[in-house]
PDB file of C-alpha atoms in Angstrom:
ATOM      1  CA  MET A   1      98.761  92.675 116.104  1.00  0.00           C
ATOM      2  CA  ILE A   2      99.603  92.406 112.416  1.00  0.00           C
ATOM      3  CA  VAL A   3      99.025  96.149 111.792  1.00  0.00           C
ATOM      4  CA  ASN A   4     101.765  97.155 114.221  1.00  0.00           C
ATOM      5  CA  LYS A   5     104.129  94.453 112.927  1.00  0.00           C
ATOM      6  CA  LEU A   6     103.680  95.539 109.313  1.00  0.00           C
ATOM      7  CA  GLN A   7     104.086  99.220 110.147  1.00  0.00           C
ATOM      8  CA  LYS A   8     107.288  98.441 112.075  1.00  0.00           C
ATOM      9  CA  ALA A   9     108.629  96.321 109.198  1.00  0.00           C
ATOM     10  CA  ILE A  10     108.004  99.148 106.702  1.00  0.00           C
ATOM     11  CA  TYR A  11     109.626 101.628 109.100  1.00  0.00           C
ATOM     12  CA  ASP A  12     112.669  99.364 109.602  1.00  0.00           C
ATOM     13  CA  CYS A  13     113.011  98.844 105.849  1.00  0.00           C
ATOM     14  CA  LEU A  14     112.965 102.561 105.075  1.00  0.00           C
ATOM     15  CA  LYS A  15     115.074 103.496 108.113  1.00  0.00           C
ATOM     16  CA  GLY A  16     117.746 101.034 106.946  1.00  0.00           C
ATOM     17  CA  GLN A  17     118.299 102.821 103.634  1.00  0.00           C
ATOM     18  CA  SER A  18     121.530 104.780 103.276  1.00  0.00           C
ATOM     19  CA  THR A  19     121.274 106.534  99.927  1.00  0.00           C
ATOM     20  CA  GLN A  20     121.901 110.257  99.582  1.00  0.00           C
ATOM     21  CA  ASN A  21     118.164 111.028  99.564  1.00  0.00           C
ATOM     22  CA  PHE A  22     117.439 108.940 102.665  1.00  0.00           C
ATOM     23  CA  ASN A  23     120.391 110.542 104.456  1.00  0.00           C
ATOM     24  CA  LYS A  24     118.745 113.961 103.925  1.00  0.00           C
ATOM     25  CA  LEU A  25     115.665 112.915 105.923  1.00  0.00           C
ATOM     26  CA  VAL A  26     115.177 114.292 109.414  1.00  0.00           C
ATOM     27  CA  GLY A  27     113.141 111.216 110.278  1.00  0.00           C
ATOM     28  CA  ILE A  28     110.536 108.610 109.412  1.00  0.00           C
ATOM     29  CA  PHE A  29     107.398 108.839 111.510  1.00  0.00           C
ATOM     30  CA  ASN A  30     103.951 107.374 112.100  1.00  0.00           C
ATOM     31  CA  TYR A  31     103.127 110.290 114.421  1.00  0.00           C
ATOM     32  CA  ILE A  32     104.281 113.854 113.734  1.00  0.00           C
ATOM     33  CA  ASP A  33     104.927 116.699 116.138  1.00  0.00           C
ATOM     34  CA  LYS A  34     103.774 120.057 114.807  1.00  0.00           C
ATOM     35  CA  ASN A  35     107.277 121.574 114.773  1.00  0.00           C
ATOM     36  CA  THR A  36     109.094 118.783 112.927  1.00  0.00           C
ATOM     37  CA  ASP A  37     111.971 119.853 110.682  1.00  0.00           C
ATOM     38  CA  PHE A  38     111.993 119.001 106.969  1.00  0.00           C
ATOM     39  CA  PRO A  39     112.310 116.749 104.982  1.00  0.00           C
ATOM     40  CA  TYR A  40     110.660 113.718 106.535  1.00  0.00           C
ATOM     41  CA  LEU A  41     108.500 110.684 105.747  1.00  0.00           C
ATOM     42  CA  PHE A  42     105.195 109.784 107.361  1.00  0.00           C
ATOM     43  CA  ILE A  43     103.864 106.204 107.146  1.00  0.00           C
ATOM     44  CA  SER A  44     100.089 105.874 107.203  1.00  0.00           C
ATOM     45  CA  ILE A  45      97.854 102.798 107.061  1.00  0.00           C
ATOM     46  CA  ASN A  46      94.632 104.128 105.567  1.00  0.00           C
ATOM     47  CA  LYS A  47      92.409 101.075 105.170  1.00  0.00           C
ATOM     48  CA  ILE A  48      92.480  97.363 105.948  1.00  0.00           C
ATOM     49  CA  THR A  49      90.355  94.879 104.034  1.00  0.00           C
ATOM     50  CA  ASP A  50      89.984  91.302 105.258  1.00  0.00           C
ATOM     51  CA  LEU A  51      90.499  88.884 102.344  1.00  0.00           C
ATOM     52  CA  SER A  52      90.673  85.767 104.524  1.00  0.00           C
ATOM     53  CA  ASN A  53      89.393  82.411 103.410  1.00  0.00           C
ATOM     54  CA  PHE A  54      88.958  79.059 105.154  1.00  0.00           C
ATOM     55  CA  VAL A  55      92.642  78.252 104.773  1.00  0.00           C
ATOM     56  CA  LYS A  56      94.543  81.479 105.424  1.00  0.00           C
ATOM     57  CA  THR A  57      94.117  84.862 107.116  1.00  0.00           C
ATOM     58  CA  ILE A  58      94.884  87.531 104.505  1.00  0.00           C
ATOM     59  CA  TYR A  59      94.619  91.324 104.633  1.00  0.00           C
ATOM     60  CA  ASP A  60      94.860  94.071 102.022  1.00  0.00           C
ATOM     61  CA  PHE A  61      96.486  97.144 103.571  1.00  0.00           C
ATOM     62  CA  GLU A  62      96.203 100.507 101.822  1.00  0.00           C
ATOM     63  CA  ILE A  63      99.385 102.296 102.835  1.00  0.00           C
ATOM     64  CA  SER A  64     100.551 105.828 102.114  1.00  0.00           C
ATOM     65  CA  ILE A  65     104.094 107.071 102.368  1.00  0.00           C
ATOM     66  CA  ASN A  66     103.874 110.852 102.721  1.00  0.00           C
ATOM     67  CA  ILE A  67     106.990 112.853 101.919  1.00  0.00           C
ATOM     68  CA  PHE A  68     107.174 116.394 103.295  1.00  0.00           C
ATOM     69  CA  ASP A  69     109.764 118.929 102.184  1.00  0.00           C
ATOM     70  CA  ARG A  70     110.206 122.677 102.504  1.00  0.00           C
ATOM     71  CA  ASN A  71     112.055 123.511  99.320  1.00  0.00           C
ATOM     72  CA  SER A  72     111.666 125.844  96.377  1.00  0.00           C
ATOM     73  CA  THR A  73     111.450 122.856  94.025  1.00  0.00           C
ATOM     74  CA  ASN A  74     109.811 119.487  94.446  1.00  0.00           C
ATOM     75  CA  SER A  75     112.703 117.506  92.921  1.00  0.00           C
ATOM     76  CA  PHE A  76     113.512 115.789  96.240  1.00  0.00           C
ATOM     77  CA  LEU A  77     109.965 114.378  96.384  1.00  0.00           C
ATOM     78  CA  PHE A  78     110.307 112.786  92.965  1.00  0.00           C
ATOM     79  CA  ASP A  79     113.807 111.429  93.624  1.00  0.00           C
ATOM     80  CA  ILE A  80     113.013 109.741  96.938  1.00  0.00           C
ATOM     81  CA  SER A  81     109.617 108.499  95.729  1.00  0.00           C
ATOM     82  CA  GLU A  82     111.332 106.652  92.864  1.00  0.00           C
ATOM     83  CA  GLU A  83     113.696 105.054  95.367  1.00  0.00           C
ATOM     84  CA  ILE A  84     110.800 103.951  97.577  1.00  0.00           C
ATOM     85  CA  LYS A  85     108.986 102.416  94.591  1.00  0.00           C
ATOM     86  CA  ILE A  86     112.134 100.455  93.695  1.00  0.00           C
ATOM     87  CA  ILE A  87     112.590  99.300  97.311  1.00  0.00           C
ATOM     88  CA  PHE A  88     108.976  98.081  97.540  1.00  0.00           C
ATOM     89  CA  ALA A  89     109.164  96.422  94.094  1.00  0.00           C
ATOM     90  CA  ASN A  90     110.999  93.573  95.828  1.00  0.00           C
ATOM     91  CA  ILE A  91     108.772  92.216  98.610  1.00  0.00           C
ATOM     92  CA  TYR A  92     111.798  90.563 100.192  1.00  0.00           C
ATOM     93  CA  ASN A  93     113.165  93.988 101.221  1.00  0.00           C
ATOM     94  CA  ILE A  94     110.563  94.078 104.010  1.00  0.00           C
ATOM     95  CA  ASN A  95     110.963  91.547 106.799  1.00  0.00           C
ATOM     96  CA  GLY A  96     108.726  90.995 109.777  1.00  0.00           C
ATOM     97  CA  GLU A  97     107.618  88.329 112.199  1.00  0.00           C
ATOM     98  CA  GLY A  98     104.186  86.737 112.169  1.00  0.00           C
ATOM     99  CA  PHE A  99     103.250  87.693 108.620  1.00  0.00           C
ATOM    100  CA  ASP A 100     104.173  87.041 105.012  1.00  0.00           C
ATOM    101  CA  ILE A 101     103.967  89.735 102.336  1.00  0.00           C
ATOM    102  CA  MET A 102     102.291  88.131  99.356  1.00  0.00           C
ATOM    103  CA  ASP A 103     102.217  91.163  97.045  1.00  0.00           C
ATOM    104  CA  ILE A 104     102.932  94.899  96.979  1.00  0.00           C
ATOM    105  CA  ARG A 105     101.163  96.982  94.367  1.00  0.00           C
ATOM    106  CA  PHE A 106     101.970 100.597  93.591  1.00  0.00           C
ATOM    107  CA  LYS A 107      98.748 102.585  93.111  1.00  0.00           C
ATOM    108  CA  ASP A 108      99.706 106.195  92.453  1.00  0.00           C
ATOM    109  CA  PHE A 109     101.830 109.208  93.341  1.00  0.00           C
ATOM    110  CA  ASN A 110     100.463 112.701  93.954  1.00  0.00           C
ATOM    111  CA  VAL A 111     102.195 115.974  94.736  1.00  0.00           C
ATOM    112  CA  GLU A 112     100.515 118.785  96.644  1.00  0.00           C
ATOM    113  CA  GLN A 113     101.685 122.212  97.695  1.00  0.00           C
ATOM    114  CA  GLY A 114     100.558 123.642 100.997  1.00  0.00           C
ATOM    115  CA  ASP A 115     101.201 126.270 103.656  1.00  0.00           C
ATOM    116  CA  ASN A 116     101.051 129.138 101.142  1.00  0.00           C
ATOM    117  CA  GLY A 117     103.421 127.354  98.769  1.00  0.00           C
ATOM    118  CA  SER A 118     106.254 126.771 101.216  1.00  0.00           C
ATOM    119  CA  ILE A 119     105.723 123.026 101.856  1.00  0.00           C
ATOM    120  CA  TRP A 120     105.625 120.245  99.276  1.00  0.00           C
ATOM    121  CA  LYS A 121     103.890 116.956 100.044  1.00  0.00           C
ATOM    122  CA  GLY A 122     104.337 113.831  97.942  1.00  0.00           C
ATOM    123  CA  ILE A 123     101.975 110.910  98.560  1.00  0.00           C
ATOM    124  CA  LEU A 124     102.895 107.397  97.441  1.00  0.00           C
ATOM    125  CA  ASN A 125      99.994 104.937  97.698  1.00  0.00           C
ATOM    126  CA  PHE A 126     100.485 101.177  97.843  1.00  0.00           C
ATOM    127  CA  ASN A 127      98.474  98.041  98.526  1.00  0.00           C
ATOM    128  CA  PHE A 128     100.217  95.419 100.648  1.00  0.00           C
ATOM    129  CA  ILE A 129      98.638  91.959 100.530  1.00  0.00           C
ATOM    130  CA  VAL A 130      99.720  90.266 103.758  1.00  0.00           C
ATOM    131  CA  GLY A 131      99.039  86.827 105.196  1.00  0.00           C
ATOM    132  CA  GLU A 132      99.360  85.881 108.835  1.00  0.00           C
ATOM    133  CA  ILE A 133     101.686  83.023 109.608  1.00  0.00           C
TER     134      ILE A 133
END
């Protein structure tokens, strides 16, 4: 299914990064155990809209990249989020079989503090317009 293929392609793209910020990550997940160490990324597909027409099957995926860190500052969240935005700015950085990424649009970035102020969460939201091949 195209959902699984896209999620794997995003995972592979991010997992393949070797910058200092990406090397700090404990992992990149689409399912999180409760006792996961920090920092880590969580990939979430929030909504899928069918934009298909008579010629091509097209979907709009609302995707969130959640960054979790246990740090006294939130500087890591901002640094790695900028890297992710740059990576996704070039649609050719994400490769997968059975689909073609037509467009990636950055929507917004939010930072939240939780767990009595000890955990920072950054949320990058994107729209991926994807066509099946």
